[in-house]
Coordinates of C-alpha atoms in Angstrom, one line a residue:
Chain R
X27 CA -35.9 54.3 -56.0
X28 CA -37.2 53.6 -59.4
X29 CA -41.0 53.3 -59.9
X30 CA -40.6 49.6 -60.7
X31 CA -38.8 48.9 -57.4
X32 CA -41.3 50.8 -55.4
X33 CA -44.1 49.0 -57.1
X34 CA -42.5 45.6 -56.4
X35 CA -42.5 46.4 -52.6
X36 CA -45.6 48.5 -52.3
X37 CA -48.2 46.9 -54.6
X38 CA -48.5 43.5 -52.7
X39 CA -48.7 45.5 -49.5
X40 CA -51.4 47.8 -50.8
X41 CA -53.3 44.8 -52.2
X42 CA -53.2 43.1 -48.8
X43 CA -54.3 46.2 -47.0
X44 CA -57.1 46.7 -49.5
X45 CA -58.2 43.1 -49.1
X46 CA -58.1 43.4 -45.3
X47 CA -60.6 46.3 -45.6
X48 CA -63.0 44.4 -47.9
X49 CA -64.9 42.2 -45.5
X50 CA -68.2 44.0 -46.2
X51 CA -69.6 43.8 -49.7
X52 CA -71.0 47.3 -49.6
X53 CA -67.6 49.0 -49.0
X54 CA -64.4 49.3 -47.0
X55 CA -64.5 48.7 -43.3
X56 CA -62.2 47.9 -40.4
X57 CA -64.3 44.8 -39.4
X58 CA -61.5 42.4 -40.0
X59 CA -59.3 44.3 -37.6
X60 CA -62.2 44.6 -35.1
X61 CA -62.6 40.8 -35.2
X62 CA -58.9 40.3 -34.8
X63 CA -58.7 42.6 -31.8
X64 CA -61.7 41.1 -30.2
X65 CA -60.3 37.6 -30.5
X66 CA -58.9 36.6 -27.0
X67 CA -56.4 34.3 -28.7
X68 CA -54.9 37.3 -30.5
X69 CA -54.3 39.1 -27.3
X70 CA -52.9 36.1 -25.5
X71 CA -50.7 34.9 -28.4
X72 CA -49.4 38.4 -29.0
X73 CA -48.8 38.9 -25.3
X74 CA -47.1 35.5 -25.1
X75 CA -44.8 36.3 -28.0
X76 CA -44.0 39.7 -26.7
X77 CA -43.0 38.2 -23.4
X78 CA -40.9 35.6 -25.1
X79 CA -39.3 38.3 -27.2
X80 CA -38.5 40.3 -24.1
X81 CA -36.8 37.3 -22.5
X82 CA -35.0 36.6 -25.7
X83 CA -33.6 40.1 -25.8
X84 CA -32.5 40.0 -22.2
X85 CA -30.8 36.5 -22.6
X86 CA -29.3 37.5 -25.9
X87 CA -27.9 40.7 -24.6
X88 CA -26.4 39.0 -21.5
X89 CA -24.9 36.4 -23.7
X90 CA -23.7 38.5 -26.6
X91 CA -22.5 41.7 -24.9
X92 CA -19.8 40.2 -22.7
X93 CA -18.7 37.8 -25.5
X94 CA -18.3 40.5 -28.1
X95 CA -16.6 42.8 -25.6
X96 CA -14.2 40.1 -24.6
X97 CA -13.4 39.1 -28.2
X98 CA -12.8 42.7 -29.1
X99 CA -10.6 43.5 -26.2
X100 CA -8.8 40.3 -25.2
X101 CA -9.3 37.6 -27.8
X102 CA -9.2 39.3 -31.2
X103 CA -7.7 36.1 -32.7
X104 CA -11.0 34.3 -31.9
X105 CA -13.0 36.8 -33.9
X106 CA -13.3 34.9 -37.2
X107 CA -14.5 31.8 -35.3
X108 CA -17.1 33.8 -33.4
X109 CA -18.2 35.5 -36.6
X110 CA -18.7 32.2 -38.3
X111 CA -20.7 30.8 -35.3
X112 CA -23.0 33.7 -35.2
X113 CA -23.8 33.4 -38.9
X114 CA -24.8 29.7 -38.6
X115 CA -28.4 30.5 -37.7
X116 CA -28.7 32.1 -41.2
X117 CA -27.3 29.0 -42.8
X118 CA -28.9 26.2 -40.8
X119 CA -32.8 26.3 -41.0
X120 CA -34.7 26.7 -37.7
X121 CA -36.4 23.3 -38.3
X122 CA -33.1 21.5 -37.9
X123 CA -32.5 23.4 -34.6
X124 CA -36.0 22.5 -33.3
X125 CA -35.7 18.9 -34.2
X126 CA -32.4 18.8 -32.4
X127 CA -34.1 20.3 -29.4
X128 CA -36.9 17.7 -29.6
X129 CA -34.5 14.9 -29.7
X130 CA -32.2 16.1 -27.0
X131 CA -34.9 17.4 -24.6
X132 CA -37.8 15.0 -25.2
X133 CA -39.7 13.6 -22.2
X134 CA -37.6 10.4 -22.4
X135 CA -34.2 12.3 -22.4
X136 CA -32.1 13.1 -19.2
X137 CA -33.4 16.7 -19.6
X138 CA -37.1 16.4 -20.4
X139 CA -37.7 20.1 -21.0
X140 CA -40.4 19.4 -23.6
X141 CA -42.4 17.6 -20.9
X142 CA -43.5 20.8 -19.3
X143 CA -44.9 24.2 -20.5
X144 CA -42.1 26.1 -18.7
X145 CA -39.5 23.8 -20.1
X146 CA -40.8 24.3 -23.6
X147 CA -40.8 28.1 -23.0
X148 CA -37.1 27.8 -22.0
X149 CA -36.4 25.9 -25.2
X150 CA -38.3 28.4 -27.3
X151 CA -36.3 31.3 -25.8
X152 CA -33.0 29.3 -26.4
X153 CA -34.2 28.7 -30.0
X154 CA -35.0 32.4 -30.5
X155 CA -31.7 33.5 -28.9
X156 CA -29.9 31.3 -31.5
X157 CA -32.1 32.5 -34.3
X158 CA -31.5 36.2 -33.6
X159 CA -27.8 35.8 -32.7
X160 CA -26.6 37.3 -36.1
X161 CA -28.7 40.5 -35.6
X162 CA -27.8 41.0 -31.9
X163 CA -24.1 40.2 -32.5
X164 CA -23.8 42.6 -35.4
X165 CA -25.7 45.4 -33.7
X166 CA -23.6 45.2 -30.5
X167 CA -20.3 44.7 -32.4
X168 CA -21.0 47.8 -34.4
X169 CA -21.8 49.7 -31.3
X170 CA -18.6 48.7 -29.6
X171 CA -16.6 49.7 -32.7
X172 CA -18.3 53.1 -32.8
X173 CA -17.4 54.0 -29.3
X174 CA -13.8 52.8 -29.3
X175 CA -14.5 50.4 -26.4
X176 CA -10.8 49.5 -25.9
X177 CA -9.7 53.1 -25.1
X178 CA -12.8 53.8 -22.9
X179 CA -12.1 50.5 -21.0
X180 CA -8.5 51.5 -20.5
X181 CA -9.5 55.0 -19.4
X182 CA -11.9 53.5 -16.9
X183 CA -9.4 50.9 -15.8
X184 CA -6.7 53.3 -14.9
X185 CA -9.2 55.3 -12.9
X186 CA -9.8 52.2 -10.7
X187 CA -12.9 50.6 -12.3
X188 CA -13.1 46.8 -12.4
X189 CA -14.4 45.0 -15.5
X190 CA -18.1 44.5 -14.3
X191 CA -18.3 48.2 -13.4
X192 CA -16.8 49.3 -16.7
X193 CA -19.3 47.1 -18.6
X194 CA -22.3 48.3 -16.7
X195 CA -21.4 52.0 -16.2
X196 CA -19.3 52.9 -19.3
X197 CA -19.8 50.4 -22.1
X198 CA -23.5 49.5 -21.7
X199 CA -24.9 53.1 -21.6
X200 CA -22.9 54.0 -24.6
X201 CA -24.0 51.2 -26.8
X202 CA -27.6 51.2 -25.6
X203 CA -28.8 52.5 -29.0
X204 CA -27.1 49.5 -30.7
X205 CA -28.5 47.1 -28.2
X206 CA -32.0 48.6 -28.8
X207 CA -31.5 48.2 -32.5
X208 CA -30.6 44.5 -31.9
X209 CA -33.6 44.3 -29.6
X210 CA -36.1 45.7 -32.0
X211 CA -34.8 43.4 -34.8
X212 CA -35.1 40.5 -32.4
X213 CA -38.6 41.5 -31.4
X214 CA -39.6 41.7 -35.1
X215 CA -38.2 38.3 -35.8
X216 CA -39.7 36.6 -32.7
X217 CA -43.2 38.1 -33.2
X218 CA -43.6 36.5 -36.6
X219 CA -41.7 33.3 -36.1
X220 CA -43.7 30.1 -36.8
X221 CA -41.5 27.0 -37.2
X222 CA -39.9 26.7 -33.7
X223 CA -43.1 27.8 -31.8
X224 CA -45.3 25.5 -33.8
X225 CA -43.1 22.4 -33.4
X226 CA -42.7 23.1 -29.6
X227 CA -46.5 23.6 -29.5
X228 CA -46.3 27.0 -27.9
X229 CA -49.2 29.5 -28.0
X230 CA -47.2 32.1 -29.9
X231 CA -48.3 34.8 -32.4
X232 CA -46.8 33.0 -35.5
X233 CA -48.8 29.8 -35.1
X234 CA -51.9 32.0 -34.3
X235 CA -51.6 33.8 -37.6
X236 CA -51.2 30.4 -39.4
X237 CA -54.3 29.1 -37.7
X238 CA -56.4 32.1 -38.5
X239 CA -55.1 31.9 -42.1
X240 CA -56.4 28.4 -42.4
X241 CA -59.9 29.2 -41.1
X242 CA -60.6 32.7 -42.3
X243 CA -60.1 35.0 -45.3
X244 CA -59.9 38.7 -44.4
X245 CA -58.5 38.5 -40.9
X246 CA -55.2 37.0 -42.0
X247 CA -54.7 39.9 -44.3
X248 CA -55.4 42.3 -41.3
X249 CA -52.9 40.3 -39.2
X250 CA -50.3 40.5 -42.0
X251 CA -50.7 44.3 -42.1
X252 CA -50.5 44.5 -38.3
X253 CA -47.3 42.5 -38.4
X254 CA -45.9 44.9 -40.9
X255 CA -46.9 47.9 -38.7
X256 CA -45.2 46.3 -35.6
X257 CA -42.0 45.8 -37.7
X258 CA -42.1 49.3 -39.0
X259 CA -42.6 50.7 -35.5
X260 CA -39.6 48.7 -34.4
X261 CA -37.5 50.0 -37.2
X262 CA -38.8 53.6 -36.6
X263 CA -37.8 53.3 -33.0
X264 CA -34.3 52.2 -34.0
X265 CA -33.9 55.3 -36.2
X266 CA -35.3 57.5 -33.5
X267 CA -32.9 56.2 -30.9
X268 CA -30.0 56.4 -33.2
X269 CA -30.9 60.0 -33.9
X270 CA -30.6 60.9 -30.2
X271 CA -27.4 58.9 -29.7
X272 CA -24.6 61.1 -28.2
X273 CA -22.2 59.6 -30.8
X274 CA -24.4 60.7 -33.7
X275 CA -24.9 64.1 -32.2
X276 CA -21.1 64.5 -31.9
X277 CA -20.7 63.5 -35.5
X278 CA -23.3 66.0 -36.6
X279 CA -21.6 68.9 -34.9
Chain W
X19 CA 22.5 51.9 -23.4
X20 CA 22.4 52.6 -19.7
X21 CA 20.6 55.9 -19.1
X22 CA 20.5 55.7 -15.3
X23 CA 22.3 58.5 -13.5
X24 CA 23.5 57.1 -10.2
X25 CA 23.4 60.6 -8.7
X26 CA 19.6 60.9 -9.0
X27 CA 18.6 57.5 -7.6
X28 CA 17.4 59.0 -4.3
X29 CA 14.6 61.0 -5.9
X30 CA 13.4 58.5 -8.3
X31 CA 9.7 58.1 -9.0
X32 CA 9.8 55.9 -12.1
X33 CA 12.5 53.5 -13.0
X34 CA 12.4 51.2 -16.0
X35 CA 15.0 48.5 -15.7
X36 CA 16.0 46.4 -18.8
X37 CA 12.5 46.4 -20.2
X38 CA 11.9 44.3 -23.2
X39 CA 8.6 43.6 -24.9
X40 CA 8.0 41.0 -27.6
X41 CA 4.8 40.4 -29.5
X42 CA 5.4 36.9 -30.9
X43 CA 8.8 37.1 -32.5
X44 CA 8.7 40.8 -33.0
X45 CA 10.6 42.8 -30.3
X46 CA 8.9 46.1 -29.9
X47 CA 10.9 47.4 -27.0
X48 CA 14.5 46.4 -26.3
X49 CA 16.5 46.7 -23.1
X50 CA 14.9 50.0 -22.1
X51 CA 16.4 51.7 -19.1
X52 CA 15.0 55.0 -18.0
X53 CA 15.0 56.8 -14.8
X54 CA 12.6 59.7 -14.1
X55 CA 13.0 62.0 -11.1
X56 CA 10.1 63.3 -9.0
X57 CA 8.4 66.2 -10.6
X58 CA 10.1 65.9 -13.9
X59 CA 8.4 66.3 -17.3
X60 CA 9.9 63.7 -19.6
X61 CA 9.0 63.3 -23.2
X62 CA 9.5 60.1 -25.1
X63 CA 10.0 61.1 -28.7
X64 CA 10.2 58.9 -31.7
X65 CA 8.7 58.0 -35.1
X66 CA 5.6 55.8 -35.4
X67 CA 6.3 52.2 -34.5
X68 CA 9.4 53.0 -32.5
X69 CA 7.9 51.4 -29.3
X70 CA 7.2 54.6 -27.4
X71 CA 3.5 54.0 -26.9
X72 CA 4.2 50.3 -26.0
X73 CA 6.6 51.6 -23.3
X74 CA 3.9 53.9 -22.0
X75 CA 1.3 51.2 -22.0
X76 CA 3.7 49.0 -20.0
X77 CA 4.1 51.7 -17.4
X78 CA 0.3 52.1 -17.3
X79 CA -0.2 48.3 -16.9
X80 CA -2.1 47.7 -20.2
X81 CA 0.8 45.6 -21.4
X82 CA 3.2 43.5 -19.3
X83 CA 7.0 43.6 -20.1
X84 CA 8.4 40.3 -21.4
X85 CA 11.5 40.9 -19.3
X86 CA 12.6 43.7 -17.0
X87 CA 11.0 45.6 -14.1
X88 CA 9.0 48.8 -13.7
X89 CA 9.5 50.5 -10.4
X90 CA 7.3 53.4 -9.2
X91 CA 8.6 55.1 -6.1
X92 CA 10.8 52.0 -5.6
X93 CA 7.8 49.5 -5.7
X94 CA 7.9 46.9 -8.4
X95 CA 4.6 47.3 -10.3
X96 CA 5.5 45.2 -13.3
X97 CA 2.8 42.7 -12.7
X98 CA 0.2 44.9 -11.1
X99 CA -3.1 45.8 -12.7
X100 CA -3.4 49.4 -14.0
X101 CA -5.8 50.4 -11.2
X102 CA -3.2 49.3 -8.6
X103 CA -0.5 51.6 -9.9
X104 CA -2.1 55.0 -8.9
X105 CA -1.5 56.6 -12.3
X106 CA -3.4 59.2 -14.3
X107 CA -3.5 58.9 -18.1
X108 CA -4.6 61.2 -20.9
X109 CA -5.3 59.5 -24.3
X110 CA -4.9 60.8 -27.8
X111 CA -8.6 60.3 -28.5
X112 CA -9.6 62.0 -25.2
X113 CA -11.5 58.8 -24.1
X114 CA -14.2 60.8 -22.3
X115 CA -17.2 58.7 -21.4
X116 CA -19.9 60.0 -23.8
X117 CA -22.8 59.1 -21.5
X118 CA -21.5 61.3 -18.7
X119 CA -21.4 65.0 -18.1
X120 CA -18.1 66.8 -17.6
X121 CA -18.5 66.7 -13.9
X122 CA -19.3 62.9 -13.9
X123 CA -16.3 62.3 -16.1
X124 CA -13.9 64.2 -13.9
X125 CA -15.5 62.6 -10.8
X126 CA -15.5 59.0 -12.2
X127 CA -12.3 57.9 -10.5
X128 CA -13.4 59.4 -7.2
X129 CA -16.8 57.7 -7.4
X130 CA -15.0 54.4 -8.0
X131 CA -12.9 55.1 -5.0
X132 CA -16.2 55.5 -3.0
X133 CA -15.4 59.1 -2.0
X134 CA -18.4 61.0 -0.5
X135 CA -20.4 63.0 -3.0
X136 CA -19.7 66.4 -1.3
X137 CA -15.9 65.7 -1.5
X138 CA -16.3 64.6 -5.1
X139 CA -18.1 67.9 -6.0
X140 CA -15.4 69.9 -4.3
X141 CA -12.5 68.0 -6.1
X142 CA -14.3 68.2 -9.5
X143 CA -14.7 72.0 -9.0
X144 CA -11.0 72.3 -8.1
X145 CA -9.9 70.3 -11.2
X146 CA -12.1 72.2 -13.6
X147 CA -10.8 75.5 -12.2
X148 CA -7.3 74.2 -12.7
X149 CA -7.9 73.5 -16.4
X150 CA -10.1 76.6 -16.9
X151 CA -13.4 74.9 -17.5
X152 CA -15.4 76.2 -14.5
X153 CA -19.1 76.5 -15.5
X154 CA -19.1 73.6 -18.0
X155 CA -19.9 70.9 -15.4
X156 CA -23.2 70.0 -16.9
X157 CA -22.1 69.8 -20.5
X158 CA -21.6 66.5 -22.3
X159 CA -18.4 65.7 -24.2
X160 CA -20.2 66.1 -27.6
X161 CA -21.0 69.7 -26.6
X162 CA -17.3 70.6 -26.2
X163 CA -14.5 71.4 -28.6
X164 CA -11.5 69.1 -29.0
X165 CA -9.4 71.3 -26.8
X166 CA -12.0 71.5 -24.1
X167 CA -12.5 67.7 -24.2
X168 CA -8.7 67.1 -23.7
X169 CA -8.7 69.6 -20.8
X170 CA -11.6 67.6 -19.2
X171 CA -9.5 64.4 -19.8
X172 CA -6.6 66.1 -18.1
X173 CA -8.8 67.1 -15.1
X174 CA -10.1 63.6 -14.9
X175 CA -6.6 62.1 -14.9
X176 CA -5.5 64.4 -12.2
X177 CA -8.6 64.2 -10.0
X178 CA -7.6 61.0 -8.2
X179 CA -4.2 62.6 -7.2
X180 CA -2.1 60.1 -9.1
X181 CA 1.6 59.6 -8.4
X182 CA 2.4 60.1 -12.0
X183 CA 0.8 61.5 -15.2
X184 CA 1.0 59.6 -18.5
X185 CA 0.2 61.5 -21.7
X186 CA -0.2 59.5 -24.8
X187 CA 0.1 61.9 -27.7
X188 CA -2.7 64.1 -26.2
X189 CA -2.3 66.9 -28.7
X190 CA -2.2 65.0 -31.9
X191 CA -5.9 65.2 -32.6
X192 CA -6.1 69.0 -32.2
X193 CA -5.6 71.8 -34.6
X194 CA -2.3 73.8 -34.6
X195 CA -3.5 76.8 -32.6
X196 CA -5.2 74.9 -29.9
X197 CA -2.3 72.4 -29.7
X198 CA 0.0 75.3 -29.0
X199 CA -2.1 76.8 -26.2
X200 CA -2.9 73.4 -24.7
X201 CA 0.8 72.4 -24.5
X202 CA 1.5 75.5 -22.5
X203 CA -1.4 74.8 -20.3
X204 CA -0.4 71.2 -19.7
X205 CA 3.1 72.3 -18.8
X206 CA 1.7 75.0 -16.5
X207 CA -0.6 72.6 -14.7
X208 CA 2.3 70.0 -14.4
X209 CA 4.6 72.7 -12.9
X210 CA 1.9 73.9 -10.5
X211 CA 1.1 70.4 -9.2
X212 CA 4.7 69.2 -9.4
X213 CA 3.5 65.8 -10.8
X214 CA 6.0 63.5 -12.5
X215 CA 4.9 63.3 -16.1
X216 CA 5.7 61.1 -19.0
X217 CA 4.7 62.5 -22.4
X218 CA 4.8 60.4 -25.5
X219 CA 4.9 62.2 -28.8
X220 CA 6.2 62.0 -32.3
X221 CA 6.3 65.8 -32.5
X222 CA 9.8 67.1 -31.8
X223 CA 8.7 70.6 -31.3
X224 CA 6.3 69.5 -28.5
X225 CA 8.9 67.4 -26.9
X226 CA 11.7 70.0 -27.0
X227 CA 9.5 72.9 -25.9
X228 CA 7.7 71.2 -23.0
X229 CA 10.2 68.8 -21.4
X230 CA 12.8 68.8 -18.7
X231 CA 14.4 65.8 -20.5
X232 CA 13.7 64.0 -23.7
X233 CA 14.2 60.3 -24.5
X234 CA 14.5 59.8 -28.3
X235 CA 13.5 56.3 -29.3
X236 CA 14.2 54.3 -32.4
X237 CA 13.4 50.7 -33.2
X238 CA 12.5 49.9 -29.6
X239 CA 15.6 51.4 -28.1
X240 CA 16.4 54.8 -26.5
X241 CA 19.0 56.4 -28.7
X242 CA 19.6 59.4 -26.4
X243 CA 18.2 60.7 -23.2
X244 CA 19.0 64.3 -22.3
X245 CA 17.8 67.8 -21.9
X246 CA 16.2 69.4 -25.1
X247 CA 19.4 71.5 -25.6
X248 CA 21.6 68.4 -25.4
X249 CA 19.4 66.5 -27.8
X250 CA 19.3 69.3 -30.3
X251 CA 22.8 70.6 -30.0
X252 CA 24.8 67.4 -29.2
X253 CA 23.0 64.4 -30.8
X254 CA 25.0 61.3 -30.0
X255 CA 23.6 59.1 -32.9
X256 CA 22.9 59.6 -36.6
X257 CA 19.3 58.9 -36.0
X258 CA 18.9 61.6 -33.3
X259 CA 20.7 64.1 -35.4
X260 CA 18.5 63.5 -38.4
X261 CA 15.2 62.9 -36.5
X262 CA 15.4 66.0 -34.2
X263 CA 15.4 69.2 -36.3
X264 CA 16.5 69.5 -39.9
X265 CA 20.0 68.5 -41.0
X266 CA 22.0 68.9 -44.2
X267 CA 24.3 65.9 -44.6
X268 CA 27.5 66.5 -46.7
X269 CA 29.7 63.7 -47.9
X270 CA 33.3 64.2 -46.8
X271 CA 36.7 62.6 -46.9
X272 CA 39.1 62.5 -44.0
X273 CA 42.5 64.1 -44.9
X274 CA 44.2 64.2 -41.5
X275 CA 42.8 62.3 -38.5
X276 CA 45.2 63.9 -36.0
X277 CA 44.3 67.5 -36.9
X278 CA 40.7 66.8 -37.8
X279 CA 41.0 68.0 -41.4
X280 CA 38.1 67.0 -43.6
X281 CA 37.5 67.8 -47.3
X282 CA 34.0 68.7 -48.5
X283 CA 33.2 69.6 -52.1
X284 CA 35.6 72.6 -52.7
X285 CA 36.3 73.4 -49.1
X286 CA 38.3 72.1 -46.2
X287 CA 37.2 71.9 -42.5
X288 CA 39.9 71.9 -39.8
X289 CA 39.9 70.9 -36.1
X290 CA 36.9 68.7 -36.3
X291 CA 36.3 65.9 -33.8
X292 CA 36.7 62.7 -35.8
X293 CA 34.9 59.5 -34.8
X294 CA 37.3 56.8 -33.8
X295 CA 38.4 54.1 -36.2
X296 CA 38.2 56.2 -39.4
X297 CA 41.5 56.1 -41.3
X298 CA 43.1 58.7 -43.5
X299 CA 41.2 58.9 -46.8
X300 CA 38.1 57.4 -45.1
X301 CA 34.6 58.6 -45.8
X302 CA 32.6 60.7 -43.3
X303 CA 29.3 62.6 -43.2
X304 CA 29.2 66.2 -42.0
X305 CA 25.8 67.3 -40.6
X306 CA 24.9 70.9 -40.1
X307 CA 21.7 72.6 -38.9
X308 CA 19.9 75.1 -41.2
X309 CA 20.3 77.9 -38.7
X310 CA 24.1 77.3 -38.4
X311 CA 24.7 78.4 -42.0
X312 CA 24.9 82.0 -43.0
X313 CA 24.8 83.7 -46.4
X314 CA 27.9 85.7 -47.3
X315 CA 31.6 85.3 -46.4
X316 CA 32.5 85.4 -42.7
X317 CA 36.0 85.2 -41.3
X318 CA 36.9 82.0 -39.6
X319 CA 34.0 80.1 -41.2
X320 CA 34.3 77.6 -44.1
X321 CA 33.0 79.1 -47.3
X322 CA 31.1 77.2 -49.9
X323 CA 29.4 78.3 -53.1
X324 CA 26.1 77.0 -54.3
X325 CA 23.1 77.5 -56.5
X326 CA 19.7 78.3 -55.0
X327 CA 17.0 75.7 -56.0
X328 CA 14.2 76.7 -53.7
X329 CA 13.0 79.4 -51.4
X330 CA 10.2 78.8 -48.8
X331 CA 8.6 81.6 -46.7
X332 CA 7.6 80.6 -43.1
X333 CA 6.7 84.0 -41.6
X334 CA 9.6 84.9 -39.4
X335 CA 12.0 82.5 -41.1
X336 CA 12.9 82.0 -44.8
X337 CA 14.2 78.5 -45.7
X338 CA 16.5 78.3 -48.7
X339 CA 17.6 75.1 -50.4
X340 CA 20.7 75.2 -52.5
X341 CA 23.0 72.7 -54.4
X342 CA 26.6 72.6 -53.4
X343 CA 28.5 70.2 -55.6
X344 CA 26.2 67.2 -55.6
X345 CA 24.7 67.9 -52.2
X346 CA 21.6 69.8 -51.1
X347 CA 22.0 72.2 -48.2
X348 CA 19.1 73.8 -46.3
X349 CA 19.6 77.2 -44.7
X350 CA 17.2 79.1 -42.4
X351 CA 17.5 82.9 -42.3
X352 CA 15.5 85.4 -40.4
X353 CA 13.0 87.4 -42.4
X354 CA 14.0 91.0 -41.6
X355 CA 12.7 94.1 -43.5
X356 CA 16.2 95.1 -44.5
X357 CA 17.2 91.7 -46.0
X358 CA 16.0 90.1 -49.2
X359 CA 16.2 86.4 -49.7
X360 CA 18.3 85.1 -52.7
X361 CA 16.4 84.2 -55.8
X362 CA 16.0 80.8 -57.3
X363 CA 18.9 80.1 -59.7
X364 CA 21.2 82.6 -58.1
X365 CA 24.7 81.6 -57.2
X366 CA 25.5 82.5 -53.5
X367 CA 28.3 82.1 -51.0
X368 CA 27.5 80.5 -47.6
X369 CA 29.6 80.3 -44.4
X370 CA 29.6 77.4 -42.0
X371 CA 31.1 77.7 -38.5
X372 CA 33.1 74.4 -38.1
X373 CA 32.2 74.3 -34.4
X374 CA 28.5 73.8 -35.4
X375 CA 29.3 70.7 -37.5
X376 CA 28.6 67.2 -36.3
X377 CA 31.0 64.6 -37.8
X378 CA 29.5 61.1 -38.3
X379 CA 30.7 57.9 -40.0
X380 CA 29.5 57.6 -43.6
X381 CA 26.6 55.2 -44.0

């Protein structure tokens, strides 16, 4: 990558990191990070977002895997429609989605989900599942393409396996790396998401970063760096899992 | 074309009756009749897109026929799911489950059938011994060569003791040497188990060398169904004649239909079997195999003279192409230490035995 390109990406990051270490006048320190970690709201908001991310991953996988599998094997003519639908979250801003939720599920509606914390959590997960649909769909679709799901399904079928067994024992283990890739992308998106969580008034990590940013100077920079590190760890894990995938090992032989 | 021999009905394992398959307006398989006896090794041979794989997939249950019936041991299975048909299948791409070891792959069908673990282990060991892979139980598919993977696929297909074995171009993805050894092994295993086998291939050498009978398909129809010798030596259609083996086609003119006299370039063939409906002076095609033509002048043969335009060396065989009149003729001759092949540009005499000539209507 040319130097200019590297600088474009790295300089703001280095500047933010440098600023996050500059809380003390006499020199660099990790005080901003220490304050962040000692803040009970940091732990609770991060824990909450991590839990919501885990739920989003589970719901997203349960929704997307059978859909993609079915479209690939039985309904290939439906593929362009599904591809269009899963791209909608990239076109329609999250704020439109969340206003739709607030209108449909307000306390005066037939389904007053926003009236309770649990209901709002469910809406938040639904919003995140929608928001991360393009990533999860693409990851799983690529995984199914790589393993030749049709032939594996036919091989298992003729050996007596029923669809649920095939999905759980043959397909799922072989696209686990792809699912994990989708899961880490989902995790990275959910951890930093602000709009939906804020408008549903959920105690998530995104609104927490925003609140800290309003009130403090150095801690938001520390939080930004922490968010980057979380995302990088997620990406690193994707690479690591892909490296140990049986399919990749076969190709490397 | 009805390919059912009434004499063999008693021993039937597979019977395809008037099978037709359409995808939208496109008819992929048309009025397919085929009867396979118990323990037979049948090849379905044809070019890409002739409908052979669709026919196999209908037998397996992955596709349903638009019309017609599929009977396995007399039971109509046309509308049954693949898992209800008790078939084993080997795929071109092996289709081994990458997340499972060799033993788990071979035992998968048995596990699904809820067989006890001890019995599964015993059966897996038997199957791996059968295909010569004992000791590789713990390996994963990516740790095996292509040939080994296909042997695991064969063991897996046979482990559940299927009524019939379906092979969908299982050797196509392998290199030439392994393909040769594996086709012998497949045939040995099939003979040992006596399992009825349907083998789909586009490779005529595989079909002719492995099979008890061969069905040659073209454009969704079976053109000829017979033993490899019948298919090669007595092709009944122009397609079979040209698709199986190499043929030189010579333009000819019918001089005397009653005595089978036909004129080709500078020579005359006599006592040929003339297709019905061709009048005196009508145009015909004479087809002749490369190995049925000899260099030199032999008594009783028809002699032609031509110019050599190409010489190919294939180890034990030398293939020579020459121009006779306006036609190209291909000749195969054994490579022996005492003989030397003709040179490019040389004029040579060739002899054709009239009995080895197929007479077809001109296209």
